[in-house]
Structure formats: structure tokens, C-alpha cells
Short mmCIF file of C-alpha atoms in Angstrom, two decimals:
data_model
loop_
_atom_site.label_atom_id
_atom_site.label_comp_id
_atom_site.label_asym_id
_atom_site.label_seq_id
_atom_site.Cartn_x
_atom_site.Cartn_y
_atom_site.Cartn_z
CA MET A 1 91.48 96.22 -17.87
CA THR A 2 91.32 98.85 -20.16
CA ALA A 3 87.68 97.57 -21.20
CA ALA A 4 86.68 97.21 -16.87
CA ILE A 5 88.01 100.27 -15.79
CA LEU A 6 85.41 102.07 -19.17
CA ALA A 7 82.42 99.86 -17.72
CA ALA A 8 83.02 101.20 -13.92
CA LYS A 9 83.60 104.86 -15.25
CA GLN A 10 81.13 103.90 -17.33
CA GLY A 11 78.78 103.21 -14.75
CA LEU A 12 80.02 106.17 -12.50
CA LEU A 13 78.80 108.22 -14.72
CA ASP A 14 76.10 106.94 -14.83
CA LEU A 15 75.33 106.98 -11.43
CA GLN A 16 76.58 110.58 -11.33
CA GLN A 17 73.84 111.94 -14.32
CA TRP A 18 71.27 109.63 -11.94
CA GLY A 19 71.92 111.36 -8.98
CA ARG A 20 71.76 115.14 -10.65
CA GLN A 21 68.24 113.94 -11.97
CA ALA A 22 66.88 112.17 -8.55
CA LEU A 23 67.62 115.43 -7.26
CA SER A 24 65.90 117.72 -9.54
CA TRP A 25 62.70 119.06 -9.60
CA ARG A 26 60.06 117.38 -10.84
CA VAL A 27 61.61 114.46 -7.86
CA LEU A 28 60.42 116.74 -5.45
CA VAL A 29 56.38 115.91 -7.08
CA PRO A 30 56.04 112.75 -5.80
CA VAL A 31 58.16 112.92 -2.66
CA GLY A 32 55.84 115.63 -1.87
CA LEU A 33 52.95 113.90 -2.61
CA LEU A 34 53.66 111.22 -0.29
CA LEU A 35 54.75 113.46 2.44
CA LEU A 36 51.21 114.99 2.05
CA SER A 37 49.98 111.72 2.32
CA TRP A 38 51.08 110.80 5.07
CA ARG A 39 51.06 114.04 7.20
CA PHE A 40 47.27 114.81 5.92
CA PRO A 41 45.30 110.78 6.41
CA GLU A 42 42.46 112.82 4.80
CA VAL A 43 43.86 114.78 1.80
CA GLY A 44 45.64 110.76 1.84
CA SER A 45 43.18 109.21 0.81
CA ILE A 46 42.41 111.29 -2.07
CA ILE A 47 45.70 111.57 -3.45
CA VAL A 48 45.50 107.93 -3.42
CA ASN A 49 42.22 107.65 -5.43
CA THR A 50 42.24 110.26 -7.33
CA ILE A 51 45.94 108.62 -8.39
CA SER A 52 44.12 105.08 -8.65
CA GLU A 53 41.01 106.57 -10.52
CA ALA A 54 43.84 108.31 -13.03
CA TYR A 55 45.52 105.11 -13.38
CA LEU A 56 42.05 102.81 -13.70
CA GLN A 57 40.45 104.65 -15.90
CA VAL A 58 42.72 106.64 -18.18
CA SER A 59 46.38 105.79 -18.88
CA VAL A 60 45.22 101.95 -19.31
CA PHE A 61 43.00 102.97 -22.13
CA VAL A 62 45.80 105.95 -23.30
CA ALA A 63 48.60 102.58 -23.32
CA GLY A 64 45.88 100.72 -25.01
CA THR A 65 45.25 103.61 -27.61
CA LEU A 66 48.63 104.05 -28.90
CA ILE A 67 50.02 99.94 -29.06
CA VAL A 68 47.01 100.02 -31.67
CA ILE A 69 48.04 103.91 -33.25
CA TYR A 70 51.78 102.82 -33.13
CA GLY A 71 51.41 99.40 -34.42
CA LEU A 72 49.27 100.55 -37.46
CA GLU A 73 52.29 102.95 -37.77
CA ARG A 74 55.01 100.72 -38.04
CA LEU A 75 52.49 97.91 -39.88
CA PHE A 76 52.40 99.97 -43.03
CA ARG A 77 55.31 101.77 -41.96
CA VAL A 78 53.36 105.37 -42.75
CA ASP A 79 55.95 108.60 -44.26
CA SER A 80 54.05 111.27 -43.57
CA ALA A 81 56.61 113.29 -45.42
CA ASP A 82 56.70 110.87 -48.37
CA LEU A 83 52.81 111.39 -48.56
CA LEU A 84 52.96 115.39 -48.32
CA ALA A 85 55.26 115.32 -51.38
CA ARG A 86 53.35 113.12 -53.33
CA HIS A 87 49.98 114.51 -53.18
CA PRO A 88 50.90 118.89 -53.55
CA LYS A 89 47.76 119.53 -55.16
CA ALA A 90 46.03 118.26 -51.90
CA GLN A 91 48.36 119.39 -49.42
CA VAL A 92 45.97 121.42 -47.12
CA PRO A 93 43.79 118.63 -46.33
CA VAL A 94 46.66 115.83 -46.02
CA ALA A 95 48.50 118.08 -43.79
CA ALA A 96 44.46 118.51 -42.33
CA PHE A 97 44.41 114.92 -41.78
CA LEU A 98 47.37 114.18 -40.52
CA GLY A 99 46.88 117.26 -37.98
CA ALA A 100 43.79 115.65 -36.87
CA LEU A 101 45.88 111.99 -36.40
CA PRO A 102 45.81 111.54 -32.50
CA GLY A 103 49.49 113.15 -30.84
CA CYS A 104 51.81 115.39 -33.03
CA GLY A 105 54.06 113.64 -34.99
CA GLY A 106 51.95 114.25 -37.96
CA ALA A 107 51.93 117.90 -37.50
CA ILE A 108 55.49 118.51 -36.42
CA VAL A 109 56.44 116.90 -40.04
CA VAL A 110 54.38 119.11 -41.99
CA VAL A 111 55.46 122.16 -39.74
CA THR A 112 59.13 121.18 -40.75
CA GLN A 113 57.93 120.72 -44.65
CA TYR A 114 56.75 124.09 -45.01
CA VAL A 115 59.79 125.47 -43.34
CA ASN A 116 61.70 123.43 -45.59
CA GLY A 117 59.06 124.70 -48.32
CA GLN A 118 57.41 121.62 -49.25
CA VAL A 119 54.21 122.82 -48.78
CA GLY A 120 52.52 126.36 -48.47
CA PHE A 121 50.73 128.06 -45.39
CA GLY A 122 47.43 126.80 -46.05
CA ALA A 123 49.13 123.26 -45.49
CA LEU A 124 51.02 125.08 -42.47
CA VAL A 125 47.58 126.49 -41.04
CA ALA A 126 45.21 123.34 -41.52
CA VAL A 127 47.91 121.18 -39.99
CA LEU A 128 47.58 123.72 -36.47
CA THR A 129 43.74 124.07 -36.74
CA ALA A 130 43.25 119.87 -36.99
CA THR A 131 45.11 118.56 -34.25
CA MET A 132 45.25 117.76 -30.46
CA GLY A 133 47.96 116.22 -29.84
CA ASP A 134 48.00 114.41 -27.02
CA ALA A 135 44.74 115.43 -25.00
CA ALA A 136 43.05 113.46 -28.28
CA PHE A 137 44.34 110.34 -27.14
CA LEU A 138 42.54 111.29 -23.35
CA LEU A 139 39.66 112.39 -25.11
CA LEU A 140 39.59 109.15 -27.52
CA ALA A 141 40.09 106.61 -24.49
CA GLN A 142 37.48 107.98 -22.51
CA GLU A 143 34.56 109.29 -24.84
CA PRO A 144 35.70 107.16 -28.66
CA LEU A 145 32.31 109.09 -29.96
CA THR A 146 33.14 112.44 -29.22
CA GLY A 147 36.82 111.38 -30.02
CA MET A 148 35.75 110.36 -33.17
CA ALA A 149 33.59 114.07 -33.71
CA VAL A 150 35.68 116.05 -32.66
CA PHE A 151 38.59 115.19 -35.61
CA ALA A 152 36.15 114.88 -38.24
CA LEU A 153 35.22 118.88 -37.29
CA GLY A 154 38.67 119.22 -37.50
CA MET A 155 39.76 117.98 -40.06
CA GLY A 156 37.03 120.79 -41.32
CA VAL A 157 37.58 123.43 -40.27
CA GLY A 158 41.65 122.94 -41.17
CA THR A 159 41.25 121.64 -44.54
CA ILE A 160 38.69 125.41 -45.32
CA SER A 161 41.24 128.23 -43.10
CA GLY A 162 43.98 126.59 -45.03
CA TYR A 163 42.88 126.50 -48.44
CA LEU A 164 41.13 130.10 -47.07
CA LEU A 165 44.09 131.69 -46.08
CA GLU A 166 46.17 130.41 -49.22
CA ALA A 167 44.32 132.10 -51.23
CA ILE A 168 44.68 135.17 -49.11
CA HIS A 169 48.14 135.16 -48.75
CA GLY A 170 49.71 133.12 -51.23
CA ARG A 171 52.08 129.93 -50.38
CA ASP A 172 54.97 130.59 -49.46
CA PHE A 173 53.32 133.79 -46.89
CA MET A 174 56.02 134.57 -44.36
CA ARG A 175 57.94 131.78 -45.36
CA ARG A 176 62.12 132.41 -44.73
CA GLN A 177 64.55 131.38 -46.39
CA THR A 178 66.41 128.09 -44.31
CA ASP A 179 68.95 125.40 -45.19
CA ASP A 180 67.03 122.05 -45.96
CA SER A 181 68.39 121.22 -42.82
CA ALA A 182 66.85 122.58 -40.06
CA ALA A 183 64.53 120.45 -39.32
CA GLU A 184 66.73 117.40 -39.01
CA THR A 185 69.95 119.59 -36.70
CA VAL A 186 66.23 120.07 -34.27
CA ALA A 187 65.74 116.39 -34.28
CA ALA A 188 69.46 115.62 -33.42
CA ASN A 189 69.98 117.52 -31.12
CA ARG A 190 67.35 115.70 -29.34
CA PRO A 191 68.86 114.22 -26.25
CA PRO A 192 68.03 110.65 -26.78
CA THR A 193 65.86 108.42 -24.50
CA ARG A 194 67.75 107.44 -21.89
CA SER A 195 65.96 103.51 -22.62
CA ARG A 196 69.42 101.69 -20.32
CA ASP A 197 68.31 103.41 -17.47
CA VAL A 198 64.31 102.79 -16.83
CA ARG A 199 64.77 99.21 -18.48
CA GLY A 200 64.00 97.65 -15.39
CA LEU A 201 60.50 100.42 -14.37
CA ARG A 202 59.48 99.37 -17.55
CA VAL A 203 59.06 95.86 -16.51
CA VAL A 204 57.39 96.87 -13.89
CA TRP A 205 55.67 99.36 -15.46
CA MET A 206 53.90 96.92 -17.80
CA MET A 207 53.57 94.07 -15.30
CA LEU A 208 50.99 96.49 -13.75
CA MET A 209 49.61 97.72 -17.59
CA VAL A 210 48.38 94.14 -17.56
CA PRO A 211 46.33 93.34 -14.50
CA GLY A 212 45.21 96.90 -14.23
CA VAL A 213 43.91 96.66 -17.97
CA VAL A 214 41.44 93.69 -16.58
CA MET A 215 40.72 95.47 -14.21
CA ALA A 216 40.20 98.90 -15.71
CA VAL A 217 37.24 97.03 -17.70
CA PRO A 218 34.73 95.96 -14.76
CA ILE A 219 35.25 99.63 -13.63
CA ALA A 220 34.22 101.33 -16.93
CA MET A 221 31.55 98.91 -16.38
CA GLN A 222 30.00 101.06 -13.28
CA LEU A 223 31.42 97.62 -11.14
CA GLU A 224 33.50 97.49 -7.35
CA PRO A 225 36.35 95.43 -7.96
CA ASP A 226 37.49 96.08 -4.54
CA THR A 227 34.61 93.74 -3.38
CA TRP A 228 35.37 91.08 -5.58
CA PHE A 229 38.85 89.74 -3.08
CA GLY A 230 36.28 88.62 0.25
CA PRO A 231 38.16 89.30 3.72
CA LEU A 232 41.33 91.29 1.10
CA SER A 233 38.60 94.16 0.16
CA GLU A 234 39.47 95.77 2.95
CA PHE A 235 43.22 96.69 1.46
CA ARG A 236 41.48 97.69 -1.14
CA PRO A 237 43.68 95.69 -3.54
CA VAL A 238 42.22 97.24 -6.97
CA THR A 239 42.76 100.46 -5.39
CA MET A 240 46.41 99.55 -4.47
CA LEU A 241 46.77 98.39 -7.62
CA GLY A 242 45.86 101.93 -9.66
CA PHE A 243 47.73 104.22 -7.45
CA VAL A 244 51.31 102.36 -7.12
CA GLY A 245 50.45 101.63 -11.01
CA GLY A 246 50.43 105.46 -10.92
CA MET A 247 53.22 106.40 -9.26
CA ILE A 248 55.14 104.15 -11.16
CA CYS A 249 54.31 106.89 -14.09
CA LEU A 250 55.06 109.40 -12.28
CA LEU A 251 58.17 108.53 -10.91
CA MET A 252 59.26 107.67 -14.68
CA TRP A 253 58.85 111.02 -16.23
CA SER A 254 59.69 113.09 -13.08
CA MET A 255 63.59 110.91 -12.72
CA PHE A 256 64.24 109.96 -16.58
CA LEU A 257 62.40 112.31 -18.99
CA SER A 258 63.49 115.98 -17.82
CA SER A 259 65.49 116.23 -20.25
CA ASP A 260 63.85 115.35 -23.02
CA PRO A 261 60.95 118.10 -23.05
CA GLY A 262 60.01 117.39 -27.30
CA HIS A 263 59.64 113.40 -27.10
CA THR A 264 56.79 113.89 -29.02
CA TYR A 265 58.63 114.97 -31.95
CA ALA A 266 59.71 111.54 -32.22
CA ALA A 267 57.24 109.89 -33.32
CA ALA A 268 57.10 112.61 -36.40
CA ASN A 269 58.58 109.42 -38.67
CA PRO A 270 57.72 106.22 -36.80
CA ASN A 271 59.51 104.18 -39.33
CA ASP A 272 62.92 105.85 -38.54
CA ARG A 273 64.91 102.69 -36.53
CA ARG A 274 68.22 105.33 -36.68
CA GLU A 275 70.31 104.53 -32.98
CA GLY A 276 68.93 106.79 -29.86
CA ARG A 277 65.58 106.47 -31.98
CA PRO A 278 62.58 104.77 -29.25
CA SER A 279 61.22 101.76 -30.32
CA LEU A 280 57.88 101.47 -29.88
CA VAL A 281 57.27 100.32 -26.20
CA SER A 282 59.49 103.47 -25.45
CA ARG A 283 57.39 105.58 -27.35
CA VAL A 284 54.19 103.88 -25.78
CA VAL A 285 55.27 104.28 -22.20
CA ASN A 286 56.80 107.84 -22.85
CA ASP A 287 53.29 108.73 -24.19
CA THR A 288 51.89 107.04 -21.82
CA ASN A 289 54.13 108.49 -18.55
CA PHE A 290 53.69 111.97 -19.86
CA VAL A 291 49.87 111.84 -20.42
CA THR A 292 49.24 109.96 -17.66
CA VAL A 293 50.82 113.32 -15.33
CA TRP A 294 48.90 115.91 -16.58
CA VAL A 295 45.63 113.35 -15.66
CA ILE A 296 47.01 113.60 -12.34
CA ALA A 297 48.22 116.41 -11.81
CA ALA A 298 43.84 118.26 -13.06
CA PHE A 299 42.39 115.15 -11.29
CA LEU A 300 43.56 116.33 -7.94
CA LEU A 301 43.61 120.39 -8.60
CA PHE A 302 39.95 119.39 -9.48
CA GLU A 303 39.84 117.43 -5.84
CA LEU A 304 41.90 119.14 -3.88
CA GLY A 305 40.71 122.25 -4.38
CA VAL A 306 36.81 121.21 -3.59
CA HIS A 307 38.21 119.38 -0.66
CA PHE A 308 39.93 123.47 0.67
CA THR A 309 36.87 125.87 -0.83
CA GLY A 310 34.54 123.76 -0.22
CA ALA A 311 33.21 125.42 -3.48
CA ASP A 312 31.10 123.65 -6.01
CA LEU A 313 33.50 123.74 -9.20
CA GLY A 314 31.14 122.91 -11.50
CA ALA A 315 28.22 125.43 -10.31
CA TRP A 316 31.51 128.11 -10.46
CA PHE A 317 31.92 127.11 -14.24
CA ALA A 318 28.18 127.11 -15.03
CA VAL A 319 28.05 131.33 -13.53
CA TRP A 320 31.43 131.27 -15.40
CA ALA A 321 29.99 129.40 -18.38
CA PRO A 322 29.99 132.53 -21.61
CA LEU A 323 33.15 132.92 -20.71
CA THR A 324 34.49 129.54 -21.06
CA PRO A 325 35.05 129.15 -24.62
CA LEU A 326 36.98 132.23 -24.49
CA LEU A 327 39.00 131.22 -21.73
CA ALA A 328 39.89 126.89 -23.16
CA VAL A 329 40.52 129.06 -27.14
CA LEU A 330 43.37 130.96 -24.92
CA VAL A 331 44.41 127.65 -23.06
CA GLY A 332 44.81 126.41 -26.87
CA PHE A 333 47.93 129.08 -27.67
CA LEU A 334 50.30 128.10 -24.42
CA PRO A 335 52.53 125.16 -26.36
CA GLY A 336 52.64 121.76 -25.28
CA CYS A 337 50.21 119.35 -24.39
CA GLY A 338 49.95 119.58 -21.05
CA PRO A 339 47.45 123.02 -20.72
CA GLN A 340 44.87 120.91 -23.11
CA ILE A 341 45.11 118.04 -21.46
CA ILE A 342 43.96 119.49 -18.44
CA VAL A 343 41.12 121.51 -20.44
CA THR A 344 40.34 117.41 -22.40
CA THR A 345 40.37 116.19 -18.19
CA LEU A 346 37.93 119.04 -17.28
CA TYR A 347 35.63 118.14 -20.00
CA LEU A 348 35.25 114.47 -18.97
CA THR A 349 34.41 115.68 -15.21
CA GLY A 350 32.51 117.42 -16.54
CA ALA A 351 33.47 120.69 -15.30
CA ILE A 352 33.10 122.53 -18.46
CA PRO A 353 31.30 122.40 -21.84
CA MET A 354 31.52 120.74 -25.13
CA ALA A 355 31.85 124.13 -26.43
CA ALA A 356 34.89 124.84 -24.51
CA LEU A 357 36.38 121.07 -25.67
CA LEU A 358 36.32 122.47 -29.55
CA GLY A 359 36.75 126.27 -29.35
CA ASN A 360 40.42 124.04 -27.33
CA ALA A 361 40.54 121.48 -30.04
CA ILE A 362 40.85 124.01 -32.92
CA SER A 363 43.35 126.47 -31.56
CA ASN A 364 46.05 124.05 -29.31
CA ASP A 365 48.74 123.20 -31.93
CA GLY A 366 50.29 120.08 -28.79
CA ASP A 367 53.61 120.28 -29.29
CA ALA A 368 53.96 121.27 -33.52
CA LEU A 369 54.03 124.55 -32.11
CA PHE A 370 57.99 124.11 -30.80
CA PRO A 371 59.86 122.82 -33.83
CA ALA A 372 57.36 125.81 -35.52
CA LEU A 373 58.36 128.18 -33.10
CA ALA A 374 61.85 127.13 -33.40
CA LEU A 375 62.39 127.40 -37.36
CA ALA A 376 59.80 130.31 -38.54
CA PRO A 377 58.42 132.01 -35.56
CA ARG A 378 56.72 134.24 -37.23
CA ALA A 379 54.80 132.48 -39.52
CA ALA A 380 54.11 130.54 -36.36
CA LEU A 381 52.95 133.28 -33.87
CA VAL A 382 50.38 134.37 -37.38
CA ALA A 383 49.64 130.69 -38.44
CA THR A 384 48.86 130.05 -34.83
CA LEU A 385 46.50 133.39 -33.48
CA TYR A 386 44.80 132.65 -36.48
CA THR A 387 43.07 129.28 -35.35
CA GLY A 388 42.28 131.07 -32.75
CA VAL A 389 38.89 133.11 -35.11
CA PRO A 390 37.44 129.20 -36.08
CA ALA A 391 37.98 128.43 -32.48
CA LEU A 392 35.69 130.92 -31.48
CA ILE A 393 33.51 130.82 -33.87
CA VAL A 394 32.84 126.59 -33.26
CA GLY A 395 33.22 127.62 -29.61
CA TYR A 396 30.08 129.82 -29.28
CA GLY A 397 28.41 127.95 -32.32
CA ALA A 398 28.45 125.00 -29.93
CA TYR A 399 27.57 127.20 -27.27
CA PHE A 400 24.60 128.57 -28.32
CA LEU A 401 23.24 125.57 -30.96
CA LEU A 402 23.62 122.92 -26.94
CA ALA A 403 22.71 125.38 -24.62
#
């Protein structure tokens, strides 16, 4: 009887928690999009097509990339902290390599190891310079050769910058003495992912992802699979599949991840099996949803901006082309991966040049800047500003070479 009462109380608490989340501002985003689609049919068509494109042209490929990368991490049991500890003389290039890996997990490891005194300031600069964050998944999924070139460039620039600044300032520059458990305390205080709440939606998510991958391949080959369904073609079944899939990603992000803004912290050690740490599937779903939301935001900003203003954004950016690398570098100073995904999306849509992408890729620190600011704010700010120097050099170098 007692167990039943406790279970009932827990159920009420879960329902209450879900209610609070359902009323959060993030839920207003998908609801607002649906209301806007209903009220303005022309705008609604743009929204449906845009969300469908984001899902079928980006999300499914990002999910596939994540499965491969996270699966390899688990298979080979990569431990980034141990890798740094075993190669003290090569910490700068190792840190640059970890930063160049898609996502922010490797960068977060280097940041926490710098605070704990295990790596030097050069490694901190190297990893922040090489890091592209979650935007790397988007670039790798859409233009893999470009993505690999950007990763290699980030590693090279990060290694050179790290060695140069460590020679100037020394290994312990701006490091303050902290308790070795500081990084673990930050990770431990992170709210655990509520997998129990999203289990049902996660099943739907995976069921939609399978046909999404199948349909995404011909779309990538510039085919129109909507026309393959005979009399049903007028209902645009593939487009609606993409729209529903994108809305599921948006709903899962808005309702269940609002208290976990640092979701990529969990990627720091892919072999951490402690309670509350996300599984491989959870990491793929959560990170795919995160990238999807920002891609949808960037796509809608572009498409609705053109619709309501009639402006040719490509021509507008062409007029201001000399400033785009500078603006992209400044955006890179913003913590988090969302703004950086927007920059990458603008590049993929042809709105900004490669030079702007390269400048942003080097200056941005992704989610790794959050723990850096929390654990060593002065060092984080100085290191971030230092990344802006090679970012401007590379960005404008590419601008004049590729012009």
C-alpha cells in the first residue's frame, strides 16, 4: 500500500513538473509556428516546407553522423582526459585534435583539465581555437569534404597558436588554484536528462528517422520523391513526413530539455556509465534535436525574411561582403553552439562566403566556453580574445584569396 501511495505521489510530481515545462516559453515556439501557419496560409506553406527541408536535408544526416561518431567513441572507449595525461609533451596538438572533433565533449575535457592544472594555457588556446562545436555536425553532414578541410585547418591554427602563446606566457598563465573536484562538481550539478519523460516520443522519433533517411538520399540527389506516390502525390507525403519529424524534434527540445542547456557536457566522457548519464541513443536524440532547432530557426529567418521584405539576402551580403568575416568572428565570441549553427547554415545556403565560415569556425568555442567561464572566467575571456586574432587572419586571408 505504501509503495502504491509513493508511486502515486511520484506520478503527481512528474505530472506537475511536466505541466510547468509545458507552460515554458519554449513550448510557445512550436505552438506559435502552428498558429501562424493556420492564420496565414501562404506563410504556413513556407513554414511547412522549411521545417521539412531542415529535417530531411539536415537532421537525418546529423543523426547518422552522431551515431557513427558516438558509436566509435563507445567502441574504442576513448577517454580524453587519460589521453592528455599520457602525452604531456604533446598536449597542445592533442588538445587541438580534441577540439577539432565534432561537438564540444573533447573541448570541455581540456578546459576542465586546464583548471585542474593538468594542461597548460597553450592547450586551452589550442582547443578553443580548433573547436567548431555542434555546427561541425551540420557542416560534416552537408559538405563532408569542406568539413574535413575546416577541421584540419582548425587543428593546424590551434596548434600554432597554442605553442606560440605558451612560449610567450608560460603554461600556468592566468590559472588560479582550485579544488581538483571543481569540474566534477559542475558536471554533478547538471540536471540529469529525464529519459523516462521522453521514452514514448523517442520511439516515435526513431520510427520517423528511418523513412526520413530513406527519403533524404534521393532528395540529396536533387530528386522529388513526393512525385513517386501516384494519386497521393498531391498530399506531398514526403514533405509532410519531414514536417512531422521536424516538429517532433522541436517539441522534444521545447518540452523536455529546457532545464538542460549544457547537454553537451555529458559528452565529455563517452564511457561514463554512472546513473543519470545519457545513453548512446539519448545523446544522439538530444543533440540532433538541438541542432535541428537552430537549423529550423536559421532557415525560417532566411525564408521569412525574404518573404516579408522581398530582399535578396544573398545580394545584401554580397554588398557587405568585406564585413562578413568580421561579423562572423564576432558571432564566434558568443558562448554556445546555437549562433554558430546559424552562421554555418547561412554559409550552406550561399548567403555568406567561405571566408566568413572559416573566421567563425576558428573564433567560436561552442559549449566549451560555458564551463571555462564558470571555472576560470579571466583565462576564458583572454583565451577567447586570443582566438580572434588567427580567426581574422584566416578569414580575411581566405576572403582575398578566394575573391
